[in-house]
């Protein structure tokens, strides 16, 4: 699984991955000058801005640091009600403790979670070569 595949599916079907949250996609792959490019931006039912960083590999401390930089930039721009969220297939207990300490939400989403049955209207897209790990 590559991050782009993760991003496409989570952007299209956030409720399938985060069923306890009502998320509306607001943006993808936007840049902060001098800070970097984030993956997904959602808004929840409470008007909280949720900036989501996706990793197709185990999470590292640097990922949390990058999210903290994004949050600082959003706050500089006057944004309020911000939640940073790291999504990776594996998050070690040490990284979890660090994320908890700096106030970043996190979820493990495994490759098997992307293989669940998707709506029939999208079945052809999921079988397209080059998408979701199928060879081009």
Short mmCIF file of C-alpha atoms in Angstrom, two decimals:
data_model
loop_
_atom_site.label_atom_id
_atom_site.label_comp_id
_atom_site.label_asym_id
_atom_site.label_seq_id
_atom_site.Cartn_x
_atom_site.Cartn_y
_atom_site.Cartn_z
CA UNK A 1 0.00 0.00 0.00
CA UNK A 2 1.32 3.42 -0.88
CA UNK A 3 0.33 6.67 0.80
CA UNK A 4 -1.47 7.95 -2.30
CA UNK A 5 -3.80 4.91 -2.25
CA UNK A 6 -4.44 5.46 1.46
CA UNK A 7 -5.17 9.12 0.82
CA UNK A 8 -7.57 8.42 -2.05
CA UNK A 9 -9.64 5.93 -0.06
CA UNK A 10 -9.70 7.85 3.22
CA UNK A 11 -10.64 11.05 1.36
CA UNK A 12 -13.47 9.26 -0.46
CA UNK A 13 -14.73 7.15 2.47
CA UNK A 14 -13.74 8.75 5.79
CA UNK A 15 -16.70 7.18 7.62
CA UNK A 16 -15.47 3.69 6.69
CA UNK A 17 -12.20 4.33 8.51
CA UNK A 18 -13.31 6.67 11.31
CA UNK A 19 -16.92 5.70 11.98
CA UNK A 20 -17.15 7.63 15.27
CA UNK A 21 -16.54 10.91 13.45
CA UNK A 22 -18.57 12.73 10.84
CA UNK A 23 -15.81 14.09 8.61
CA UNK A 24 -16.17 16.36 5.58
CA UNK A 25 -13.17 16.71 3.30
CA UNK A 26 -11.99 20.32 2.96
CA UNK A 27 -8.64 19.90 1.22
CA UNK A 28 -5.83 17.64 0.06
CA UNK A 29 -2.12 18.06 -0.54
CA UNK A 30 -1.88 21.72 0.38
CA UNK A 31 1.44 23.38 1.15
CA UNK A 32 2.54 25.60 3.98
CA UNK A 33 5.42 27.79 2.82
CA UNK A 34 8.60 26.66 4.52
CA UNK A 35 6.77 23.98 6.52
CA UNK A 36 5.68 21.24 4.12
CA UNK A 37 2.68 19.66 2.46
CA UNK A 38 -0.11 18.00 4.44
CA UNK A 39 -2.18 15.07 3.20
CA UNK A 40 -5.83 15.66 4.15
CA UNK A 41 -7.88 18.37 5.83
CA UNK A 42 -11.32 17.50 7.20
CA UNK A 43 -13.93 19.31 9.23
CA UNK A 44 -16.05 17.41 11.75
CA UNK A 45 -19.60 17.98 12.97
CA UNK A 46 -18.30 20.39 15.64
CA UNK A 47 -16.48 22.59 13.08
CA UNK A 48 -13.11 21.28 14.22
CA UNK A 49 -10.45 21.41 11.51
CA UNK A 50 -8.70 18.05 11.37
CA UNK A 51 -5.38 17.96 9.58
CA UNK A 52 -4.53 14.35 8.86
CA UNK A 53 -1.05 13.09 8.02
CA UNK A 54 -0.90 9.61 6.50
CA UNK A 55 2.01 7.20 6.60
CA UNK A 56 2.15 3.85 4.81
CA UNK A 57 4.96 2.77 7.14
CA UNK A 58 5.28 2.64 10.94
CA UNK A 59 5.00 6.10 12.53
CA UNK A 60 8.14 7.90 13.68
CA UNK A 61 8.81 10.77 16.06
CA UNK A 62 9.54 13.00 13.05
CA UNK A 63 5.94 12.55 11.86
CA UNK A 64 4.63 13.99 15.12
CA UNK A 65 7.09 16.86 14.89
CA UNK A 66 5.89 17.62 11.35
CA UNK A 67 2.28 17.73 12.53
CA UNK A 68 3.25 20.07 15.36
CA UNK A 69 4.82 22.42 12.77
CA UNK A 70 1.61 22.36 10.71
CA UNK A 71 -0.40 23.23 13.81
CA UNK A 72 1.87 26.15 14.63
CA UNK A 73 1.47 27.46 11.07
CA UNK A 74 -2.33 27.16 11.20
CA UNK A 75 -2.39 29.02 14.53
CA UNK A 76 -0.20 31.77 13.05
CA UNK A 77 -2.82 32.13 10.31
CA UNK A 78 -5.49 32.64 12.94
CA UNK A 79 -7.07 29.18 12.67
CA UNK A 80 -8.72 27.88 15.81
CA UNK A 81 -10.35 24.60 16.72
CA UNK A 82 -7.56 22.50 15.19
CA UNK A 83 -6.93 18.79 15.69
CA UNK A 84 -3.86 17.10 14.31
CA UNK A 85 -4.20 13.40 13.47
CA UNK A 86 -1.53 10.86 12.49
CA UNK A 87 -2.62 7.71 10.66
CA UNK A 88 -0.17 4.83 10.16
CA UNK A 89 -0.28 1.02 10.04
CA UNK A 90 1.80 0.80 13.22
CA UNK A 91 2.41 3.26 16.04
CA UNK A 92 4.78 2.08 18.76
CA UNK A 93 3.95 2.68 22.41
CA UNK A 94 6.84 5.18 22.69
CA UNK A 95 5.53 7.21 19.74
CA UNK A 96 1.97 6.97 21.17
CA UNK A 97 3.16 8.39 24.49
CA UNK A 98 4.89 11.24 22.67
CA UNK A 99 1.77 11.98 20.58
CA UNK A 100 -0.38 11.98 23.73
CA UNK A 101 2.03 14.36 25.44
CA UNK A 102 1.94 16.90 22.59
CA UNK A 103 -1.81 16.55 21.95
CA UNK A 104 -1.89 14.78 18.59
CA UNK A 105 -4.61 12.23 17.82
CA UNK A 106 -3.55 8.99 16.16
CA UNK A 107 -5.02 5.85 14.61
CA UNK A 108 -3.61 2.65 13.28
CA UNK A 109 -5.10 1.75 9.92
CA UNK A 110 -3.75 -1.48 8.47
CA UNK A 111 -3.55 -2.60 4.86
CA UNK A 112 -6.34 -5.12 5.51
CA UNK A 113 -8.63 -2.18 6.38
CA UNK A 114 -8.26 -0.99 2.79
CA UNK A 115 -9.25 -4.39 1.41
CA UNK A 116 -12.77 -4.32 2.89
CA UNK A 117 -15.73 -4.39 0.54
CA UNK A 118 -16.24 -0.97 -1.05
CA UNK A 119 -19.44 0.20 -2.66
CA UNK A 120 -20.16 -1.67 -5.88
CA UNK A 121 -20.06 1.54 -7.92
CA UNK A 122 -16.37 1.83 -7.10
CA UNK A 123 -15.44 -1.83 -7.58
CA UNK A 124 -14.16 -1.26 -11.12
CA UNK A 125 -11.95 1.62 -9.93
CA UNK A 126 -10.47 -0.57 -7.21
CA UNK A 127 -9.62 -3.27 -9.79
CA UNK A 128 -7.91 -0.82 -12.12
CA UNK A 129 -4.23 -1.74 -12.69
CA UNK A 130 -1.93 0.59 -10.79
CA UNK A 131 -4.53 1.29 -8.10
CA UNK A 132 -4.44 -0.30 -4.63
CA UNK A 133 -1.33 -2.30 -5.26
CA UNK A 134 -2.36 -3.97 -8.54
CA UNK A 135 0.46 -3.98 -11.07
CA UNK A 136 0.18 -1.35 -13.83
#
